[in-house]
Amino acid sequence: MSRPPDCLLWLLRGAPSQRGCTLFIISFKCMCLVSIMIYWHMEGGPGSQGQLSHLPVDVPCPHLVPPKLPSSTPPPGNIFFLETSHRTNPNFLFMCSVESAARAHPESRVVVLMKGLPGGNASLPRHLGLSLLGCFPNVQLLPLDLEALFRDTPLAAWHAALRQRWEPYLLPVLSDAARLALLWKFGGIYLDTDFIVLKSLRDLTNTLGTQSRYVLNGAFLAFERHHEFVALCMRDFVANYNGWIWGHQGPQLLTRVFKKWCSIRSLGESRACRGVSTLPCEAFYPIPWQDWKKYFEDISPEELHRLLNATYAVHVWNKKSQGTRLEATSRALLAQLHARYCPTTHEVMKMYL
């Protein structure tokens, strides 16, 4: 059996009280290290902030013809994206998500709310991603004020108390809360920034996507303003809060609230009730998270069409796939999606990847 390092033996010598103090210090330092690693993972790692720093800050915009709508057409709801960290340099997948949504919904306003953007009349930071998104007239970049967003909702007191404690999954939990508040206050469609939109989502309302036979997912949500289901989600968010379990405030919350809403014990019992519906896995999650590497494997155009025939938008599972090398001109599934649904982003990718 190997011996502990001499330095550890030295630290553990002494009175029991001293050993207890030493063990506490070691445990505390380990927790600090783990928290830093988790933060880097959520933020994309210490090197990812500079991943696009060597790229130009301006891109040539494509020629886009604004849609002509008859005067009788009611204004469509907004499509929302959120960035709850302070990052202001969107990566290529983020750019593709917003571009694909903007192209699929030229008549809608695509709102990108970013916590790191300055408020007031301050100019936007000069980054490639922001420059590219500015090419699309229906994309609006706005600062995210979480305190104002949560005001007058059941989430306000929770958010105020959150500042006084540390949690391992803070950014995802903030995003889970913010999307509920957004849809409660404004209504519309929410999408995670690792989606690629294939076709219009305008016909979907009061709808969630099914991730598997056991759980729903909130990476896509579409609800009317002040819908009671969203209000119930916010109340459950606070009443059953646990920020130490991954997904407890997101997919698990939506699943348990939907079961309560429909008075069912399993998702297989009902896909719709009381005006709220769930779509099957192929609608938004045609590739389960366990198979995320398939996005980086070659696929023929025919196979791609068959795979995504019933899909509205593709969730790429960025938490798993971030950092994986993608050849922009390859026949990989993800590269083909970029080329077809976010061609402006794809052209930039071809120059630098």
mmCIF file of C-alpha atoms in Angstrom:
data_model
loop_
_atom_site.group_PDB
_atom_site.id
_atom_site.type_symbol
_atom_site.label_atom_id
_atom_site.label_comp_id
_atom_site.label_asym_id
_atom_site.label_seq_id
_atom_site.Cartn_x
_atom_site.Cartn_y
_atom_site.Cartn_z
ATOM 1 C CA MET A 1 0.000 0.000 0.000
ATOM 2 C CA SER A 2 1.405 3.433 -0.911
ATOM 3 C CA ARG A 3 2.211 5.854 1.917
ATOM 4 C CA PRO A 4 0.595 9.282 2.132
ATOM 5 C CA PRO A 5 2.864 12.180 1.127
ATOM 6 C CA ASP A 6 5.179 13.366 3.907
ATOM 7 C CA CYS A 7 3.630 16.839 3.842
ATOM 8 C CA LEU A 8 0.174 15.328 4.522
ATOM 9 C CA LEU A 9 1.550 13.222 7.392
ATOM 10 C CA TRP A 10 3.112 16.343 8.888
ATOM 11 C CA LEU A 11 -0.151 18.241 8.648
ATOM 12 C CA LEU A 12 -2.067 15.423 10.327
ATOM 13 C CA ARG A 13 0.286 15.124 13.300
ATOM 14 C CA GLY A 14 -0.641 16.838 16.551
ATOM 15 C CA ALA A 15 -3.631 17.013 18.821
ATOM 16 C CA PRO A 16 -7.065 15.847 17.610
ATOM 17 C CA SER A 17 -8.292 19.448 17.553
ATOM 18 C CA GLN A 18 -5.359 20.426 15.348
ATOM 19 C CA ARG A 19 -5.999 17.502 13.022
ATOM 20 C CA GLY A 20 -9.634 18.491 12.768
ATOM 21 C CA CYS A 21 -8.651 22.038 11.892
ATOM 22 C CA THR A 22 -6.167 20.780 9.315
ATOM 23 C CA LEU A 23 -8.717 18.493 7.695
ATOM 24 C CA PHE A 24 -11.183 21.388 7.558
ATOM 25 C CA ILE A 25 -8.631 23.568 5.782
ATOM 26 C CA ILE A 26 -7.825 20.824 3.278
ATOM 27 C CA SER A 27 -11.537 20.208 2.628
ATOM 28 C CA PHE A 28 -12.176 23.930 2.190
ATOM 29 C CA LYS A 29 -9.372 24.243 -0.357
ATOM 30 C CA CYS A 30 -10.686 21.236 -2.264
ATOM 31 C CA MET A 31 -14.161 22.803 -2.361
ATOM 32 C CA CYS A 32 -12.660 26.042 -3.684
ATOM 33 C CA LEU A 33 -10.846 24.122 -6.410
ATOM 34 C CA VAL A 34 -14.022 22.236 -7.363
ATOM 35 C CA SER A 35 -16.047 25.468 -7.463
ATOM 36 C CA ILE A 36 -13.471 27.083 -9.756
ATOM 37 C CA MET A 37 -13.556 24.071 -12.073
ATOM 38 C CA ILE A 38 -17.372 24.154 -12.157
ATOM 39 C CA TYR A 39 -17.332 27.897 -12.888
ATOM 40 C CA TRP A 40 -14.848 27.399 -15.729
ATOM 41 C CA HIS A 41 -17.052 24.636 -17.125
ATOM 42 C CA MET A 42 -20.171 26.814 -17.040
ATOM 43 C CA GLU A 43 -18.327 29.801 -18.497
ATOM 44 C CA GLY A 44 -16.565 27.687 -21.098
ATOM 45 C CA GLY A 45 -13.150 27.387 -19.430
ATOM 46 C CA PRO A 46 -10.386 29.903 -18.823
ATOM 47 C CA GLY A 47 -9.175 29.652 -22.401
ATOM 48 C CA SER A 48 -12.540 29.917 -24.116
ATOM 49 C CA GLN A 49 -12.926 33.610 -23.361
ATOM 50 C CA GLY A 50 -10.103 34.256 -25.760
ATOM 51 C CA GLN A 51 -11.182 31.642 -28.298
ATOM 52 C CA LEU A 52 -12.495 34.279 -30.710
ATOM 53 C CA SER A 53 -10.239 37.107 -29.576
ATOM 54 C CA HIS A 54 -7.930 36.683 -32.588
ATOM 55 C CA LEU A 55 -10.825 37.147 -35.039
ATOM 56 C CA PRO A 56 -11.873 40.474 -36.605
ATOM 57 C CA VAL A 57 -14.641 42.362 -34.857
ATOM 58 C CA ASP A 58 -16.611 43.130 -38.025
ATOM 59 C CA VAL A 59 -18.110 40.816 -40.644
ATOM 60 C CA PRO A 60 -19.677 41.598 -44.032
ATOM 61 C CA CYS A 61 -23.431 41.348 -43.751
ATOM 62 C CA PRO A 62 -25.517 39.343 -46.230
ATOM 63 C CA HIS A 63 -28.160 41.076 -48.305
ATOM 64 C CA LEU A 64 -31.439 40.564 -46.480
ATOM 65 C CA VAL A 65 -34.799 41.645 -47.867
ATOM 66 C CA PRO A 66 -37.178 42.695 -45.062
ATOM 67 C CA PRO A 67 -40.531 40.879 -45.206
ATOM 68 C CA LYS A 68 -43.605 42.732 -46.396
ATOM 69 C CA LEU A 69 -46.549 41.973 -44.134
ATOM 70 C CA PRO A 70 -50.145 43.025 -44.785
ATOM 71 C CA SER A 71 -51.358 45.696 -42.384
ATOM 72 C CA SER A 72 -53.944 43.318 -40.953
ATOM 73 C CA THR A 73 -51.265 40.884 -39.731
ATOM 74 C CA PRO A 74 -51.044 40.939 -35.910
ATOM 75 C CA PRO A 75 -47.537 41.486 -34.534
ATOM 76 C CA PRO A 76 -45.979 38.093 -33.695
ATOM 77 C CA GLY A 77 -44.507 37.363 -30.282
ATOM 78 C CA ASN A 78 -40.863 37.657 -29.434
ATOM 79 C CA ILE A 79 -38.241 34.919 -29.534
ATOM 80 C CA PHE A 80 -35.889 35.142 -26.560
ATOM 81 C CA PHE A 81 -32.313 34.041 -25.951
ATOM 82 C CA LEU A 82 -30.554 34.510 -22.605
ATOM 83 C CA GLU A 83 -26.948 34.863 -21.475
ATOM 84 C CA THR A 84 -26.881 34.944 -17.661
ATOM 85 C CA SER A 85 -23.080 35.107 -17.365
ATOM 86 C CA HIS A 86 -21.112 38.278 -18.099
ATOM 87 C CA ARG A 87 -19.865 36.959 -21.443
ATOM 88 C CA THR A 88 -20.374 39.295 -24.395
ATOM 89 C CA ASN A 89 -18.457 37.339 -27.055
ATOM 90 C CA PRO A 90 -20.883 34.718 -28.401
ATOM 91 C CA ASN A 91 -19.270 31.551 -29.762
ATOM 92 C CA PHE A 92 -20.115 30.117 -33.176
ATOM 93 C CA LEU A 93 -22.944 27.911 -31.884
ATOM 94 C CA PHE A 94 -24.523 30.890 -30.092
ATOM 95 C CA MET A 95 -24.278 32.933 -33.327
ATOM 96 C CA CYS A 96 -25.813 30.089 -35.324
ATOM 97 C CA SER A 97 -28.684 29.721 -32.850
ATOM 98 C CA VAL A 98 -29.697 33.356 -33.133
ATOM 99 C CA GLU A 99 -29.098 33.556 -36.892
ATOM 100 C CA SER A 100 -31.158 30.442 -37.571
ATOM 101 C CA ALA A 101 -34.016 31.797 -35.440
ATOM 102 C CA ALA A 102 -33.845 35.179 -37.188
ATOM 103 C CA ARG A 103 -33.885 33.590 -40.648
ATOM 104 C CA ALA A 104 -36.766 31.231 -39.776
ATOM 105 C CA HIS A 105 -38.807 34.121 -38.328
ATOM 106 C CA PRO A 106 -38.057 37.253 -40.406
ATOM 107 C CA GLU A 107 -41.334 38.814 -39.243
ATOM 108 C CA SER A 108 -40.587 38.350 -35.523
ATOM 109 C CA ARG A 109 -38.323 40.178 -33.119
ATOM 110 C CA VAL A 110 -35.481 37.973 -31.869
ATOM 111 C CA VAL A 111 -34.340 39.373 -28.520
ATOM 112 C CA VAL A 112 -30.924 38.430 -27.127
ATOM 113 C CA LEU A 113 -30.638 39.419 -23.456
ATOM 114 C CA MET A 114 -27.064 39.442 -22.133
ATOM 115 C CA LYS A 115 -26.113 40.247 -18.558
ATOM 116 C CA GLY A 116 -22.720 41.604 -19.615
ATOM 117 C CA LEU A 117 -24.054 44.262 -21.981
ATOM 118 C CA PRO A 118 -23.942 47.858 -20.711
ATOM 119 C CA GLY A 119 -27.184 49.684 -20.066
ATOM 120 C CA GLY A 120 -28.287 53.146 -21.064
ATOM 121 C CA ASN A 121 -26.833 54.681 -24.202
ATOM 122 C CA ALA A 122 -23.475 52.936 -23.914
ATOM 123 C CA SER A 123 -22.180 51.391 -27.123
ATOM 124 C CA LEU A 124 -21.979 47.622 -27.529
ATOM 125 C CA PRO A 125 -18.645 45.847 -26.996
ATOM 126 C CA ARG A 126 -16.772 45.215 -30.242
ATOM 127 C CA HIS A 127 -16.892 41.472 -30.805
ATOM 128 C CA LEU A 128 -17.270 39.321 -33.898
ATOM 129 C CA GLY A 129 -20.415 37.651 -32.594
ATOM 130 C CA LEU A 130 -22.219 40.881 -31.788
ATOM 131 C CA SER A 131 -21.214 42.333 -35.161
ATOM 132 C CA LEU A 132 -22.594 39.294 -36.968
ATOM 133 C CA LEU A 133 -25.870 39.301 -35.053
ATOM 134 C CA GLY A 134 -26.231 43.000 -35.841
ATOM 135 C CA CYS A 135 -26.541 42.050 -39.522
ATOM 136 C CA PHE A 136 -30.086 40.850 -38.958
ATOM 137 C CA PRO A 137 -32.644 43.656 -38.687
ATOM 138 C CA ASN A 138 -35.005 41.597 -36.528
ATOM 139 C CA VAL A 139 -32.324 40.778 -33.915
ATOM 140 C CA GLN A 140 -32.202 43.061 -30.885
ATOM 141 C CA LEU A 141 -29.369 42.913 -28.332
ATOM 142 C CA LEU A 142 -30.385 44.124 -24.870
ATOM 143 C CA PRO A 143 -28.819 44.160 -21.388
ATOM 144 C CA LEU A 144 -30.251 41.609 -18.957
ATOM 145 C CA ASP A 145 -31.276 43.157 -15.621
ATOM 146 C CA LEU A 146 -32.203 40.161 -13.503
ATOM 147 C CA GLU A 147 -33.433 42.219 -10.557
ATOM 148 C CA ALA A 148 -35.871 44.090 -12.797
ATOM 149 C CA LEU A 149 -36.904 40.891 -14.578
ATOM 150 C CA PHE A 150 -37.760 39.070 -11.336
ATOM 151 C CA ARG A 151 -39.541 42.072 -9.795
ATOM 152 C CA ASP A 152 -43.253 41.459 -9.130
ATOM 153 C CA THR A 153 -42.868 37.693 -9.584
ATOM 154 C CA PRO A 154 -42.592 34.845 -7.038
ATOM 155 C CA LEU A 155 -38.883 34.723 -7.922
ATOM 156 C CA ALA A 156 -37.989 38.186 -6.573
ATOM 157 C CA ALA A 157 -37.340 37.202 -2.944
ATOM 158 C CA TRP A 158 -35.485 34.061 -4.013
ATOM 159 C CA HIS A 159 -33.163 36.081 -6.239
ATOM 160 C CA ALA A 160 -32.488 38.652 -3.525
ATOM 161 C CA ALA A 161 -31.504 35.903 -1.062
ATOM 162 C CA LEU A 162 -29.358 34.161 -3.689
ATOM 163 C CA ARG A 163 -26.671 36.838 -3.435
ATOM 164 C CA GLN A 164 -25.848 35.768 0.090
ATOM 165 C CA ARG A 165 -24.840 32.185 -0.702
ATOM 166 C CA TRP A 166 -22.720 30.149 -3.076
ATOM 167 C CA GLU A 167 -24.206 27.423 -5.288
ATOM 168 C CA PRO A 168 -22.520 25.053 -7.744
ATOM 169 C CA TYR A 169 -24.956 25.512 -10.650
ATOM 170 C CA LEU A 170 -25.694 29.206 -10.275
ATOM 171 C CA LEU A 171 -25.676 30.200 -13.962
ATOM 172 C CA PRO A 172 -27.951 27.377 -15.190
ATOM 173 C CA VAL A 173 -30.335 27.965 -12.281
ATOM 174 C CA LEU A 174 -30.469 31.699 -13.044
ATOM 175 C CA SER A 175 -31.252 30.834 -16.647
ATOM 176 C CA ASP A 176 -34.006 28.430 -15.555
ATOM 177 C CA ALA A 177 -35.581 31.189 -13.479
ATOM 178 C CA ALA A 178 -35.118 33.976 -16.018
ATOM 179 C CA ARG A 179 -36.845 32.102 -18.858
ATOM 180 C CA LEU A 180 -39.917 31.566 -16.675
ATOM 181 C CA ALA A 181 -40.062 35.235 -15.707
ATOM 182 C CA LEU A 182 -39.615 36.305 -19.334
ATOM 183 C CA LEU A 183 -42.456 34.187 -20.610
ATOM 184 C CA TRP A 184 -44.682 35.145 -17.692
ATOM 185 C CA LYS A 185 -44.184 38.865 -18.263
ATOM 186 C CA PHE A 186 -44.010 39.009 -22.059
ATOM 187 C CA GLY A 187 -45.037 35.679 -23.575
ATOM 188 C CA GLY A 188 -43.409 34.262 -26.696
ATOM 189 C CA ILE A 189 -40.783 31.639 -27.391
ATOM 190 C CA TYR A 190 -37.648 30.874 -25.396
ATOM 191 C CA LEU A 191 -34.677 28.983 -26.851
ATOM 192 C CA ASP A 192 -31.334 27.924 -25.395
ATOM 193 C CA THR A 193 -28.271 29.222 -27.223
ATOM 194 C CA ASP A 194 -27.297 25.730 -28.393
ATOM 195 C CA PHE A 195 -30.331 25.250 -30.643
ATOM 196 C CA ILE A 196 -30.330 25.395 -34.424
ATOM 197 C CA VAL A 197 -33.767 26.336 -35.732
ATOM 198 C CA LEU A 198 -34.865 24.454 -38.857
ATOM 199 C CA LYS A 199 -38.316 25.918 -39.464
ATOM 200 C CA SER A 200 -40.811 28.375 -38.055
ATOM 201 C CA LEU A 201 -42.006 27.884 -34.489
ATOM 202 C CA ARG A 202 -44.797 30.426 -34.806
ATOM 203 C CA ASP A 203 -47.605 27.870 -34.725
ATOM 204 C CA LEU A 204 -46.447 26.517 -31.361
ATOM 205 C CA THR A 205 -47.904 27.983 -28.202
ATOM 206 C CA ASN A 206 -48.309 26.756 -24.628
ATOM 207 C CA THR A 207 -45.947 23.948 -25.580
ATOM 208 C CA LEU A 208 -42.907 22.128 -24.182
ATOM 209 C CA GLY A 209 -40.572 19.569 -25.687
ATOM 210 C CA THR A 210 -40.101 16.013 -24.427
ATOM 211 C CA GLN A 211 -36.473 15.041 -23.819
ATOM 212 C CA SER A 212 -37.141 11.378 -23.029
ATOM 213 C CA ARG A 213 -40.000 9.165 -21.884
ATOM 214 C CA TYR A 214 -39.325 10.291 -18.312
ATOM 215 C CA VAL A 215 -38.520 14.000 -18.499
ATOM 216 C CA LEU A 216 -39.442 17.249 -20.256
ATOM 217 C CA ASN A 217 -36.902 19.939 -21.108
ATOM 218 C CA GLY A 218 -37.088 23.728 -20.956
ATOM 219 C CA ALA A 219 -34.478 24.468 -23.636
ATOM 220 C CA PHE A 220 -37.516 25.290 -25.782
ATOM 221 C CA LEU A 221 -40.620 26.858 -24.282
ATOM 222 C CA ALA A 222 -43.549 28.638 -25.942
ATOM 223 C CA PHE A 223 -46.231 30.255 -23.788
ATOM 224 C CA GLU A 224 -48.734 33.050 -23.821
ATOM 225 C CA ARG A 225 -48.225 35.976 -21.488
ATOM 226 C CA HIS A 226 -49.421 35.383 -17.901
ATOM 227 C CA HIS A 227 -50.186 31.732 -18.503
ATOM 228 C CA GLU A 228 -51.121 29.918 -15.309
ATOM 229 C CA PHE A 229 -48.796 26.991 -16.082
ATOM 230 C CA VAL A 230 -45.792 29.361 -16.016
ATOM 231 C CA ALA A 231 -47.066 30.891 -12.777
ATOM 232 C CA LEU A 232 -47.272 27.411 -11.253
ATOM 233 C CA CYS A 233 -43.699 26.733 -12.418
ATOM 234 C CA MET A 234 -42.443 29.890 -10.683
ATOM 235 C CA ARG A 235 -44.209 28.981 -7.438
ATOM 236 C CA ASP A 236 -42.793 25.447 -7.568
ATOM 237 C CA PHE A 237 -39.343 26.878 -8.329
ATOM 238 C CA VAL A 238 -39.359 28.611 -4.945
ATOM 239 C CA ALA A 239 -41.355 26.095 -2.893
ATOM 240 C CA ASN A 240 -39.234 23.068 -3.896
ATOM 241 C CA TYR A 241 -35.945 24.863 -4.484
ATOM 242 C CA ASN A 242 -32.720 22.853 -4.493
ATOM 243 C CA GLY A 243 -29.800 24.454 -6.308
ATOM 244 C CA TRP A 244 -27.433 21.591 -5.507
ATOM 245 C CA ILE A 245 -29.026 19.026 -7.832
ATOM 246 C CA TRP A 246 -28.382 19.447 -11.560
ATOM 247 C CA GLY A 247 -31.640 19.939 -13.451
ATOM 248 C CA HIS A 248 -33.844 20.132 -10.352
ATOM 249 C CA GLN A 249 -34.930 23.688 -11.220
ATOM 250 C CA GLY A 250 -35.135 23.003 -14.958
ATOM 251 C CA PRO A 251 -36.201 19.736 -16.629
ATOM 252 C CA GLN A 252 -37.237 18.099 -13.358
ATOM 253 C CA LEU A 253 -39.309 21.131 -12.360
ATOM 254 C CA LEU A 254 -41.156 21.227 -15.677
ATOM 255 C CA THR A 255 -41.784 17.492 -15.502
ATOM 256 C CA ARG A 256 -43.230 17.512 -11.986
ATOM 257 C CA VAL A 257 -45.344 20.621 -12.688
ATOM 258 C CA PHE A 258 -46.744 19.111 -15.889
ATOM 259 C CA LYS A 259 -47.648 15.919 -14.032
ATOM 260 C CA LYS A 260 -49.400 17.987 -11.384
ATOM 261 C CA TRP A 261 -51.087 20.128 -14.058
ATOM 262 C CA CYS A 262 -52.468 17.037 -15.796
ATOM 263 C CA SER A 263 -52.976 14.919 -12.650
ATOM 264 C CA ILE A 264 -50.860 12.099 -14.054
ATOM 265 C CA ARG A 265 -48.066 9.945 -12.609
ATOM 266 C CA SER A 266 -46.041 9.392 -15.796
ATOM 267 C CA LEU A 267 -45.547 11.364 -19.006
ATOM 268 C CA GLY A 268 -46.816 8.456 -21.061
ATOM 269 C CA GLU A 269 -50.325 8.989 -19.728
ATOM 270 C CA SER A 270 -50.918 12.295 -21.479
ATOM 271 C CA ARG A 271 -49.269 14.576 -24.065
ATOM 272 C CA ALA A 272 -51.750 17.430 -23.631
ATOM 273 C CA CYS A 273 -54.231 18.677 -21.074
ATOM 274 C CA ARG A 274 -55.823 21.919 -19.923
ATOM 275 C CA GLY A 275 -54.396 23.839 -22.874
ATOM 276 C CA VAL A 276 -50.743 22.786 -22.458
ATOM 277 C CA SER A 277 -49.121 20.263 -24.784
ATOM 278 C CA THR A 278 -45.818 18.417 -25.036
ATOM 279 C CA LEU A 279 -44.157 17.505 -28.321
ATOM 280 C CA PRO A 280 -42.339 14.192 -28.888
ATOM 281 C CA CYS A 281 -38.550 13.890 -28.641
ATOM 282 C CA GLU A 282 -37.960 14.218 -32.377
ATOM 283 C CA ALA A 283 -39.434 17.739 -32.374
ATOM 284 C CA PHE A 284 -36.489 19.288 -30.478
ATOM 285 C CA TYR A 285 -34.249 16.509 -29.158
ATOM 286 C CA PRO A 286 -33.905 14.041 -32.069
ATOM 287 C CA ILE A 287 -30.484 13.013 -30.760
ATOM 288 C CA PRO A 288 -30.433 12.265 -27.004
ATOM 289 C CA TRP A 289 -27.702 13.803 -24.899
ATOM 290 C CA GLN A 290 -26.044 10.421 -24.449
ATOM 291 C CA ASP A 291 -25.407 10.352 -28.239
ATOM 292 C CA TRP A 292 -24.188 13.954 -28.612
ATOM 293 C CA LYS A 293 -21.073 12.806 -30.520
ATOM 294 C CA LYS A 294 -23.310 11.990 -33.488
ATOM 295 C CA TYR A 295 -23.377 15.711 -34.268
ATOM 296 C CA PHE A 296 -19.678 15.464 -35.129
ATOM 297 C CA GLU A 297 -19.961 12.334 -37.290
ATOM 298 C CA ASP A 298 -20.349 12.340 -41.058
ATOM 299 C CA ILE A 299 -23.839 11.821 -42.414
ATOM 300 C CA SER A 300 -25.292 11.794 -45.923
ATOM 301 C CA PRO A 301 -27.847 14.468 -46.909
ATOM 302 C CA GLU A 302 -30.450 11.708 -47.300
ATOM 303 C CA GLU A 303 -29.822 10.381 -43.796
ATOM 304 C CA LEU A 304 -29.919 13.937 -42.457
ATOM 305 C CA HIS A 305 -33.322 14.531 -44.021
ATOM 306 C CA ARG A 306 -34.721 11.301 -42.574
ATOM 307 C CA LEU A 307 -33.324 12.076 -39.120
ATOM 308 C CA LEU A 308 -34.747 15.590 -38.935
ATOM 309 C CA ASN A 309 -37.936 15.173 -40.954
ATOM 310 C CA ALA A 310 -40.156 15.804 -37.909
ATOM 311 C CA THR A 311 -37.851 18.304 -36.186
ATOM 312 C CA TYR A 312 -38.494 22.004 -35.544
ATOM 313 C CA ALA A 313 -35.113 22.805 -34.006
ATOM 314 C CA VAL A 314 -32.060 20.759 -33.027
ATOM 315 C CA HIS A 315 -30.600 20.872 -29.520
ATOM 316 C CA VAL A 316 -26.829 20.325 -29.722
ATOM 317 C CA TRP A 317 -26.183 19.658 -25.996
ATOM 318 C CA ASN A 318 -23.422 22.259 -25.660
ATOM 319 C CA LYS A 319 -22.738 21.249 -22.051
ATOM 320 C CA LYS A 320 -21.406 17.964 -23.447
ATOM 321 C CA SER A 321 -20.121 19.022 -26.855
ATOM 322 C CA GLN A 322 -18.304 22.286 -26.061
ATOM 323 C CA GLY A 323 -14.644 22.124 -26.938
ATOM 324 C CA THR A 324 -15.117 19.355 -29.523
ATOM 325 C CA ARG A 325 -13.317 20.208 -32.763
ATOM 326 C CA LEU A 326 -15.577 20.746 -35.774
ATOM 327 C CA GLU A 327 -14.294 20.981 -39.349
ATOM 328 C CA ALA A 328 -16.578 23.610 -40.877
ATOM 329 C CA THR A 329 -16.364 22.194 -44.401
ATOM 330 C CA SER A 330 -16.810 18.550 -43.385
ATOM 331 C CA ARG A 331 -19.833 16.303 -43.875
ATOM 332 C CA ALA A 332 -20.402 16.172 -40.119
ATOM 333 C CA LEU A 333 -24.033 16.538 -39.135
ATOM 334 C CA LEU A 334 -23.397 19.783 -37.223
ATOM 335 C CA ALA A 335 -21.343 21.299 -40.061
ATOM 336 C CA GLN A 336 -24.164 20.583 -42.524
ATOM 337 C CA LEU A 337 -26.687 22.204 -40.175
ATOM 338 C CA HIS A 338 -24.493 25.304 -39.939
ATOM 339 C CA ALA A 339 -24.151 25.501 -43.720
ATOM 340 C CA ARG A 340 -27.902 25.214 -44.305
ATOM 341 C CA TYR A 341 -29.496 27.146 -41.443
ATOM 342 C CA CYS A 342 -26.927 29.775 -40.422
ATOM 343 C CA PRO A 343 -24.916 30.426 -43.610
ATOM 344 C CA THR A 344 -23.485 33.755 -42.441
ATOM 345 C CA THR A 345 -22.017 32.160 -39.335
ATOM 346 C CA HIS A 346 -20.839 29.237 -41.446
ATOM 347 C CA GLU A 347 -18.927 31.497 -43.841
ATOM 348 C CA VAL A 348 -17.057 33.016 -40.909
ATOM 349 C CA MET A 349 -16.391 29.569 -39.481
ATOM 350 C CA LYS A 350 -14.873 28.394 -42.786
ATOM 351 C CA MET A 351 -12.354 31.230 -42.649
ATOM 352 C CA TYR A 352 -11.177 30.543 -39.103
ATOM 353 C CA LEU A 353 -11.804 26.871 -38.328
#
